[in-house]
Amino acid sequence: PNPSPQGGGGQSLTHLAQWCHRYAPAAGLETSQPCETLLLDATNLAPLYGSEELFVSQVMQGVRRWGLDARAALAATIGAAWALAHYEVSNHDQPAIAPSDQTHAALIPLPIAALRLPEGLLETLQNLGVQRIAELLALPREQLRSRFGPLLLTRVDQALGTAREVFIAVDPPEEFTVEQTLEFPLADREMLHRVVETLLGRLAWLLAAHCAGALCVACQFECEGAPAAEFEVGLFQPTANPRHLLEIVELEMERLRLRAPATAVTVRAVRHAPLAERQGVLFDRERNLESSLQLAALVNRLTGRLGRGAVVRCRLRREAQPELAYAHDPLVDAKPQASPLAKIRFSGRGPTLGPLDRPLYLLRRLAALESLSVIPDGPPIQFRRDGRLHIVARHWGPERIETGWWRGRSAGRDYYRVETTEGHRFWLFRRRHDGRWFLHGLFG
């Protein structure tokens, strides 16, 4: 393409090459000056687009949306693609596509300038009457090397594929993006679903090519004469599996409302992480949430259906006050946490506490109790909850929990674990500043 008016040719093409990663896993620029050619590695991409023609068509539509005038060619070698893009004049509006078994036939009618030769060498050959690549190929190779040096035959062999040639790829952007421009505005949900499914397949292929997996995927639908519609879905584990991605996206597609027919669809991996290879486990007891693909898929589906804030796990916090000593974090987009069964130490007197020294169920609101003790600061011998009398058979404690003055409204409590004559176990405390009793938790 011609350089963008937004800046210099090299800078503009570098930006465009990064943008073209939505079509191919590798994109770069030619090394000659002035830089005016963008190179994409199209190996094995035709099945993802339906055909080579559709792949080139999508790239060209995207480039034209940049306001650029471009010509495209698809060939088995970099040299052949460059030659056809610059010197194939049969139809300026149609890309030149040369299958690998037709590279030779596509090149021989072109002028020798299509071989990317230096000006001096090109002028010498033309003065000798060599105008076309066919005429050059008819000359003995030994004489060409001895008279014109190794570069001429190198360029010939690179164009024909008998010599290897690579290009320096531009680093991809932080987001992996794929898009499809629709030939006509589309409102049919089933057809839009097929478009999204195709794009997710391409996105998964791009991610896998970079050994990465998506953690957050965004879908955008550009609408004819109306604002674009967009949604995001998060994932518990990075994945490059198109089927898993489709399962999550389908849930949001059901709720999607378009104000007008869609003209283009874009799918982005907003966040991604390296894919980790895991060896399968032999016993079920070795499975956990981080290693189980089935559990991760369940978390993804529940999150997609119920929302990120509805699927959570409990995380311990370094806080003395029990109701503030934990937090609920979403499983999707959550940072790695330590095991919730890790031992903790609360401030105040007493030994290190294990997981069974705390009830698994804490009341959302403290329940005031009518309690009776033998001595004012002693343990309860009975208490009444919701009109029902409970007689204490055994108790453990007290465990004093206090918060520091810097907290503002400090808490001072003496906690007891009690077991009633009916076998129920409760977690009670006496508020030290006024002596009132409260129920805070229940043991299973």
Coordinates of C-alpha atoms in Angstrom, one line a residue:
P1 CA 0.0 0.0 0.0
N2 CA 0.9 3.6 -0.4
P3 CA 2.1 5.4 2.8
S4 CA -0.7 6.7 5.0
P5 CA -1.1 10.4 5.1
Q6 CA -1.1 10.2 8.9
G7 CA 2.7 9.9 9.0
G8 CA 5.9 8.7 7.3
G9 CA 5.7 5.6 5.2
G10 CA 7.8 3.4 7.5
Q11 CA 6.0 4.4 10.7
S12 CA 2.6 4.1 9.1
L13 CA 3.4 0.7 7.6
T14 CA 4.7 -0.6 11.0
H15 CA 1.5 0.5 12.6
L16 CA -0.5 -1.2 9.8
A17 CA 1.6 -4.3 10.1
Q18 CA 0.7 -4.6 13.8
W19 CA -2.9 -4.0 12.9
C20 CA -2.7 -6.8 10.3
H21 CA -2.0 -9.4 13.0
R22 CA -5.8 -9.8 13.1
Y23 CA -5.5 -11.5 9.7
A24 CA -2.3 -13.5 10.0
P25 CA 0.1 -14.6 12.8
A26 CA 3.1 -12.9 11.3
A27 CA 3.3 -9.5 9.5
G28 CA 6.3 -7.4 8.6
L29 CA 7.8 -5.0 6.1
E30 CA 10.2 -5.4 3.3
T31 CA 13.8 -4.2 3.9
S32 CA 14.2 -2.1 0.8
Q33 CA 14.0 1.7 0.8
P34 CA 11.7 3.4 0.5
C35 CA 9.6 1.0 2.4
E36 CA 6.3 0.5 0.6
T37 CA 5.4 -3.1 0.9
L38 CA 3.6 -5.0 3.7
L39 CA 4.2 -8.8 4.0
L40 CA 1.8 -11.3 5.7
D41 CA 2.5 -15.0 6.3
A42 CA -0.6 -16.6 4.9
T43 CA 0.5 -20.2 5.4
N44 CA -2.4 -22.5 6.2
L45 CA -4.8 -19.6 6.6
A46 CA -7.1 -20.5 3.6
P47 CA -9.2 -23.0 5.6
L48 CA -9.9 -20.4 8.3
Y49 CA -11.3 -18.0 5.8
G50 CA -12.9 -20.4 3.4
S51 CA -10.5 -19.9 0.5
E52 CA -7.4 -17.9 -0.4
E53 CA -9.5 -15.4 -2.4
L54 CA -11.7 -14.7 0.7
F55 CA -8.6 -14.2 2.9
V56 CA -7.1 -11.7 0.5
S57 CA -10.5 -10.0 0.1
Q58 CA -10.8 -9.5 3.9
V59 CA -7.3 -8.1 4.2
M60 CA -8.0 -5.7 1.3
Q61 CA -11.3 -4.5 2.8
G62 CA -9.6 -3.8 6.1
V63 CA -6.7 -1.9 4.5
R64 CA -9.2 0.2 2.4
R65 CA -11.0 1.1 5.7
W66 CA -7.7 2.9 6.6
G67 CA -8.2 5.0 3.5
L68 CA -5.3 3.5 1.7
D69 CA -4.9 2.6 -2.0
A70 CA -3.3 -0.9 -2.1
R71 CA -2.6 -3.8 -4.4
A72 CA -2.4 -7.4 -3.2
A73 CA -0.9 -10.6 -4.4
L74 CA -0.7 -14.1 -2.9
A75 CA 2.1 -16.5 -3.9
A76 CA 4.2 -19.3 -2.5
T77 CA 7.3 -17.1 -2.0
I78 CA 7.9 -13.5 -0.8
G79 CA 9.7 -12.7 -4.1
A80 CA 6.8 -13.9 -6.2
A81 CA 4.2 -12.1 -4.1
W82 CA 6.2 -8.9 -4.3
A83 CA 6.6 -9.2 -8.1
L84 CA 2.9 -9.9 -8.8
A85 CA 1.8 -7.0 -6.5
H86 CA 4.0 -4.5 -8.2
Y87 CA 4.0 -5.6 -11.9
E88 CA 0.9 -7.8 -12.6
V89 CA -1.3 -5.4 -14.5
S90 CA -4.1 -7.6 -15.8
N91 CA -6.6 -6.2 -13.3
H92 CA -5.7 -3.5 -10.8
D93 CA -8.9 -4.2 -8.7
Q94 CA -8.4 -7.9 -8.4
P95 CA -5.6 -9.5 -6.3
A96 CA -3.1 -11.7 -8.2
I97 CA -3.1 -15.2 -6.8
A98 CA -0.5 -17.7 -7.9
P99 CA -0.8 -21.3 -6.6
S100 CA 2.5 -22.9 -5.6
D101 CA 2.6 -25.0 -8.8
Q102 CA 2.1 -22.0 -11.0
T103 CA 4.8 -19.7 -9.6
H104 CA 7.1 -20.1 -12.6
A105 CA 4.3 -19.5 -15.1
A106 CA 3.2 -16.4 -13.2
L107 CA 6.7 -14.8 -13.1
I108 CA 8.1 -15.4 -16.6
P109 CA 6.0 -12.7 -18.4
L110 CA 7.0 -10.0 -15.8
P111 CA 9.8 -7.5 -16.4
I112 CA 13.1 -8.1 -14.7
A113 CA 12.4 -5.2 -12.4
A114 CA 10.0 -7.6 -10.5
L115 CA 13.1 -9.4 -9.1
R116 CA 13.9 -6.5 -6.8
L117 CA 17.3 -5.8 -8.4
P118 CA 19.5 -2.8 -7.7
E119 CA 19.2 0.0 -10.2
G120 CA 22.7 -0.5 -11.6
L121 CA 22.3 -4.2 -12.2
L122 CA 18.8 -3.6 -13.7
E123 CA 20.1 -1.0 -16.1
T124 CA 22.9 -3.3 -17.2
L125 CA 20.6 -6.2 -18.0
Q126 CA 18.2 -3.9 -19.9
N127 CA 21.1 -2.5 -22.0
L128 CA 21.9 -6.1 -23.0
G129 CA 18.4 -6.6 -24.2
V130 CA 17.1 -8.6 -21.2
Q131 CA 13.6 -7.2 -20.5
R132 CA 11.6 -10.1 -19.2
I133 CA 12.2 -12.7 -16.5
A134 CA 11.6 -15.4 -19.2
E135 CA 14.5 -14.0 -21.2
L136 CA 16.7 -14.0 -18.1
L137 CA 15.9 -17.6 -17.3
A138 CA 16.8 -18.7 -20.8
L139 CA 20.5 -17.6 -20.2
P140 CA 23.1 -20.0 -18.7
R141 CA 23.2 -19.7 -14.9
E142 CA 27.1 -20.1 -14.9
Q143 CA 27.5 -17.0 -17.1
L144 CA 24.9 -15.0 -15.1
R145 CA 26.8 -15.7 -11.9
S146 CA 30.3 -14.9 -13.3
R147 CA 29.2 -11.7 -15.1
F148 CA 26.7 -10.2 -12.7
G149 CA 27.6 -11.7 -9.2
P150 CA 25.5 -13.8 -6.8
L151 CA 22.7 -11.4 -6.1
L152 CA 21.0 -11.8 -9.4
L153 CA 20.7 -15.6 -9.1
T154 CA 19.7 -15.2 -5.4
R155 CA 16.8 -13.0 -6.3
V156 CA 15.7 -15.5 -9.1
D157 CA 15.9 -18.5 -6.7
Q158 CA 14.0 -16.6 -4.0
A159 CA 11.2 -15.7 -6.4
L160 CA 11.0 -19.3 -7.7
G161 CA 11.2 -20.9 -4.2
T162 CA 14.5 -22.7 -4.6
A163 CA 16.2 -20.4 -2.1
R164 CA 14.8 -19.6 1.3
E165 CA 13.8 -16.1 2.2
V166 CA 12.4 -14.7 5.5
F167 CA 11.2 -11.4 6.6
I168 CA 11.5 -9.6 9.9
A169 CA 8.1 -9.7 11.6
V170 CA 6.7 -6.8 13.5
D171 CA 5.8 -7.6 17.1
P172 CA 2.0 -8.2 17.5
P173 CA -0.1 -5.7 19.6
E174 CA -1.0 -6.6 23.1
E175 CA -4.5 -7.6 22.0
F176 CA -5.1 -10.4 19.5
T177 CA -7.9 -9.3 17.1
V178 CA -9.8 -10.8 14.2
E179 CA -12.5 -9.2 12.2
Q180 CA -14.8 -9.7 9.3
T181 CA -16.3 -7.1 7.1
L182 CA -19.7 -8.2 5.8
E183 CA -20.6 -7.9 2.2
F184 CA -24.0 -6.6 3.1
P185 CA -25.7 -5.6 6.4
L186 CA -26.7 -8.6 8.4
A187 CA -29.4 -9.0 11.0
D188 CA -30.1 -12.7 10.9
R189 CA -29.0 -14.1 14.3
E190 CA -28.1 -17.6 12.9
M191 CA -25.8 -16.1 10.3
L192 CA -24.2 -13.7 12.8
H193 CA -23.6 -16.7 15.0
R194 CA -21.8 -18.4 12.2
V195 CA -19.7 -15.3 11.6
V196 CA -18.7 -15.2 15.3
E197 CA -18.0 -18.9 15.3
T198 CA -15.6 -18.5 12.3
L199 CA -13.9 -15.5 14.0
L200 CA -13.4 -17.4 17.2
G201 CA -11.8 -20.2 15.2
R202 CA -9.4 -17.7 13.7
L203 CA -8.7 -16.1 17.0
A204 CA -8.0 -19.4 18.6
W205 CA -5.6 -20.2 15.8
L206 CA -3.7 -16.9 16.3
L207 CA -3.5 -17.5 20.0
A208 CA -2.2 -21.0 19.6
A209 CA 0.4 -19.8 17.1
H210 CA 1.8 -17.6 19.9
C211 CA 1.4 -20.2 22.6
A212 CA -1.2 -18.0 24.3
G213 CA -4.7 -18.4 25.6
A214 CA -7.5 -15.9 26.0
L215 CA -8.6 -14.7 29.5
C216 CA -11.0 -12.1 28.3
V217 CA -12.7 -11.9 25.0
A218 CA -14.6 -8.9 23.6
C219 CA -17.0 -9.0 20.6
Q220 CA -18.0 -5.8 18.7
F221 CA -20.7 -5.5 16.1
E222 CA -20.6 -2.4 13.9
C223 CA -24.2 -1.5 13.0
E224 CA -25.5 0.4 10.0
G225 CA -26.3 3.9 11.0
A226 CA -26.4 3.0 14.7
P227 CA -23.9 2.7 17.6
A228 CA -21.9 -0.4 17.8
A229 CA -22.9 -3.2 20.2
E230 CA -20.2 -4.8 22.3
F231 CA -19.8 -7.3 25.2
E232 CA -17.0 -8.9 27.1
V233 CA -16.7 -12.4 28.6
G234 CA -14.0 -13.5 31.0
L235 CA -12.5 -17.0 31.4
F236 CA -11.1 -18.7 34.5
Q237 CA -8.2 -20.4 32.7
P238 CA -6.4 -19.2 29.5
T239 CA -7.6 -21.2 26.5
A240 CA -7.1 -21.3 22.7
N241 CA -9.9 -23.9 22.3
P242 CA -12.4 -22.5 19.8
R243 CA -15.2 -24.8 21.2
H244 CA -14.7 -23.5 24.7
L245 CA -14.6 -19.9 23.6
L246 CA -17.8 -20.4 21.6
E247 CA -19.6 -21.9 24.6
I248 CA -18.9 -18.8 26.6
V249 CA -19.6 -16.3 23.9
E250 CA -22.9 -18.0 22.9
L251 CA -24.3 -17.1 26.4
E252 CA -23.8 -13.4 25.7
M253 CA -25.0 -13.6 22.2
E254 CA -28.4 -14.7 23.5
R255 CA -28.7 -11.4 25.3
L256 CA -27.3 -9.3 22.5
R257 CA -29.5 -6.6 21.1
L258 CA -28.6 -4.9 17.8
R259 CA -30.2 -1.5 17.0
A260 CA -29.5 -2.1 13.3
P261 CA -28.0 -4.7 11.0
A262 CA -24.4 -5.4 11.5
T263 CA -21.8 -4.4 8.9
A264 CA -18.7 -5.8 10.5
V265 CA -17.8 -8.0 13.4
T266 CA -14.6 -7.8 15.5
V267 CA -13.5 -10.3 18.2
R268 CA -10.6 -9.4 20.5
A269 CA -8.6 -11.3 23.1
V270 CA -8.4 -8.3 25.5
R271 CA -6.3 -10.3 28.0
H272 CA -4.3 -13.4 27.4
A273 CA -1.7 -15.5 29.2
P274 CA 0.7 -18.2 28.2
L275 CA -0.7 -21.6 27.7
A276 CA 0.5 -24.2 30.1
E277 CA 0.9 -27.8 29.2
R278 CA -0.5 -30.1 31.9
Q279 CA 0.0 -33.8 32.3
G280 CA -3.2 -35.8 33.0
V281 CA -3.7 -37.0 36.6
L282 CA -4.1 -40.6 37.5
F283 CA -6.5 -40.3 40.5
D284 CA -9.4 -37.9 41.0
R285 CA -8.1 -36.8 44.3
E286 CA -5.3 -35.1 42.5
R287 CA -7.6 -32.8 40.7
N288 CA -8.3 -29.2 41.8
L289 CA -10.0 -26.1 40.4
E290 CA -6.7 -24.9 38.8
S291 CA -5.9 -28.1 37.0
S292 CA -9.3 -29.4 36.0
L293 CA -10.5 -28.4 32.6
Q294 CA -14.0 -29.7 33.3
L295 CA -14.3 -27.5 36.4
A296 CA -12.9 -24.5 34.6
A297 CA -15.4 -25.0 31.8
L298 CA -18.2 -25.1 34.4
V299 CA -16.9 -21.9 36.1
N300 CA -16.8 -20.2 32.6
R301 CA -20.4 -21.3 31.8
L302 CA -21.8 -20.2 35.2
T303 CA -20.0 -16.9 35.0
G304 CA -21.3 -16.3 31.5
R305 CA -24.9 -17.1 32.6
L306 CA -24.9 -15.4 36.0
G307 CA -22.3 -12.7 35.8
R308 CA -18.7 -12.4 37.1
G309 CA -19.9 -11.3 40.6
A310 CA -22.0 -14.3 41.1
V311 CA -19.3 -17.0 40.9
V312 CA -16.8 -16.4 43.7
R313 CA -14.5 -18.0 46.1
C314 CA -13.6 -17.1 49.7
R315 CA -10.2 -15.5 50.4
L316 CA -8.7 -15.0 53.8
R317 CA -7.5 -11.5 54.8
R318 CA -5.1 -10.4 57.5
E319 CA -7.8 -9.0 59.7
A320 CA -8.6 -9.7 63.4
Q321 CA -12.3 -8.9 63.2
P322 CA -13.9 -12.1 61.9
E323 CA -16.6 -10.5 59.6
L324 CA -13.8 -8.6 57.9
A325 CA -11.3 -11.5 57.8
Y326 CA -12.4 -12.8 54.5
A327 CA -13.5 -11.5 51.0
H328 CA -15.3 -13.0 48.1
D329 CA -13.3 -12.8 44.9
P330 CA -14.7 -13.6 41.4
L331 CA -13.2 -16.9 40.1
V332 CA -12.9 -15.3 36.7
D333 CA -10.3 -12.5 36.5
A334 CA -9.1 -13.4 40.0
K335 CA -5.5 -13.3 41.0
P336 CA -3.9 -16.5 42.4
Q337 CA -4.7 -16.9 46.1
A338 CA -3.3 -18.9 48.9
S339 CA -5.2 -22.0 50.0
P340 CA -8.2 -21.0 52.1
L341 CA -7.3 -23.7 54.6
A342 CA -4.0 -22.1 55.5
K343 CA -3.6 -21.5 59.2
I344 CA -4.0 -18.0 60.5
R345 CA -3.3 -16.1 63.7
F346 CA -5.7 -13.5 65.0
S347 CA -4.5 -10.7 67.2
G348 CA -5.2 -11.1 70.9
R349 CA -4.2 -13.9 73.2
G350 CA -4.4 -17.5 72.3
P351 CA -2.5 -20.1 70.2
T352 CA -2.4 -20.4 66.4
L353 CA -5.8 -21.3 65.1
G354 CA -6.6 -24.0 62.6
P355 CA -9.5 -24.2 60.1
L356 CA -11.8 -26.1 62.5
D357 CA -11.5 -23.5 65.2
R358 CA -13.7 -21.2 63.1
P359 CA -17.3 -21.9 62.0
L360 CA -17.8 -22.4 58.3
Y361 CA -21.0 -20.3 58.5
L362 CA -21.0 -16.7 59.8
L363 CA -24.2 -14.8 60.1
R364 CA -24.7 -11.8 57.8
R365 CA -25.8 -9.8 60.8
L366 CA -24.9 -10.4 64.4
A367 CA -27.8 -11.9 66.4
A368 CA -28.4 -10.4 69.9
L369 CA -28.9 -13.0 72.6
E370 CA -30.4 -13.2 76.1
S371 CA -27.6 -15.0 78.0
L372 CA -27.0 -16.0 81.6
S373 CA -23.6 -16.5 83.1
V374 CA -22.5 -17.6 86.6
I375 CA -20.1 -14.7 86.9
P376 CA -20.3 -11.4 85.0
D377 CA -17.2 -12.0 82.8
G378 CA -17.6 -15.8 82.7
P379 CA -18.9 -18.1 80.0
P380 CA -22.6 -18.5 79.3
I381 CA -24.5 -21.4 80.9
Q382 CA -27.6 -20.8 78.8
F383 CA -28.9 -18.4 76.2
R384 CA -32.1 -17.8 74.3
R385 CA -32.2 -17.4 70.5
D386 CA -35.5 -16.6 68.6
G387 CA -37.5 -17.5 71.7
R388 CA -35.8 -21.0 72.0
L389 CA -33.7 -21.8 75.1
H390 CA -30.3 -23.5 74.7
I391 CA -28.5 -25.0 77.7
V392 CA -24.7 -25.0 77.4
A393 CA -23.1 -28.4 78.0
R394 CA -19.5 -27.6 77.1
H395 CA -17.6 -24.5 76.2
W396 CA -14.1 -23.4 75.0
G397 CA -12.6 -20.0 75.5
P398 CA -12.6 -17.2 76.0
E399 CA -10.6 -16.0 72.9
R400 CA -10.2 -12.2 73.0
I401 CA -10.3 -10.4 69.7
E402 CA -9.5 -6.7 69.6
T403 CA -8.9 -4.2 66.9
G404 CA -6.4 -1.3 67.0
W405 CA -7.1 2.3 67.8
W406 CA -6.3 3.3 64.2
R407 CA -9.4 1.5 63.0
G408 CA -11.5 4.3 64.5
R409 CA -14.4 2.3 65.9
S410 CA -12.6 -0.5 67.6
A411 CA -14.0 -3.9 68.5
G412 CA -13.3 -5.7 71.8
R413 CA -14.9 -9.2 72.1
D414 CA -14.5 -12.4 74.1
Y415 CA -15.5 -15.3 71.9
Y416 CA -16.7 -18.8 73.1
R417 CA -17.3 -22.0 71.3
V418 CA -20.2 -23.7 73.0
E419 CA -21.9 -27.0 72.6
T420 CA -25.5 -27.4 73.9
T421 CA -27.2 -30.3 75.5
E422 CA -28.9 -31.1 72.2
G423 CA -25.5 -31.3 70.4
H424 CA -25.6 -28.0 68.5
R425 CA -22.4 -25.9 68.4
F426 CA -22.4 -22.1 68.3
W427 CA -19.8 -19.3 68.2
L428 CA -20.8 -16.6 70.7
F429 CA -19.1 -13.5 72.0
R430 CA -19.6 -11.0 74.7
R431 CA -19.0 -7.4 73.8
R432 CA -16.6 -6.1 76.4
H433 CA -17.6 -2.5 76.6
D434 CA -21.3 -3.2 77.5
G435 CA -21.4 -7.0 78.3
R436 CA -24.0 -7.8 75.7
W437 CA -24.0 -11.2 74.0
F438 CA -24.2 -12.0 70.3
L439 CA -24.3 -15.1 68.1
H440 CA -21.8 -14.8 65.3
G441 CA -21.5 -18.3 63.7
L442 CA -22.7 -21.8 63.5
F443 CA -20.6 -25.0 63.3
G444 CA -21.8 -27.8 61.0

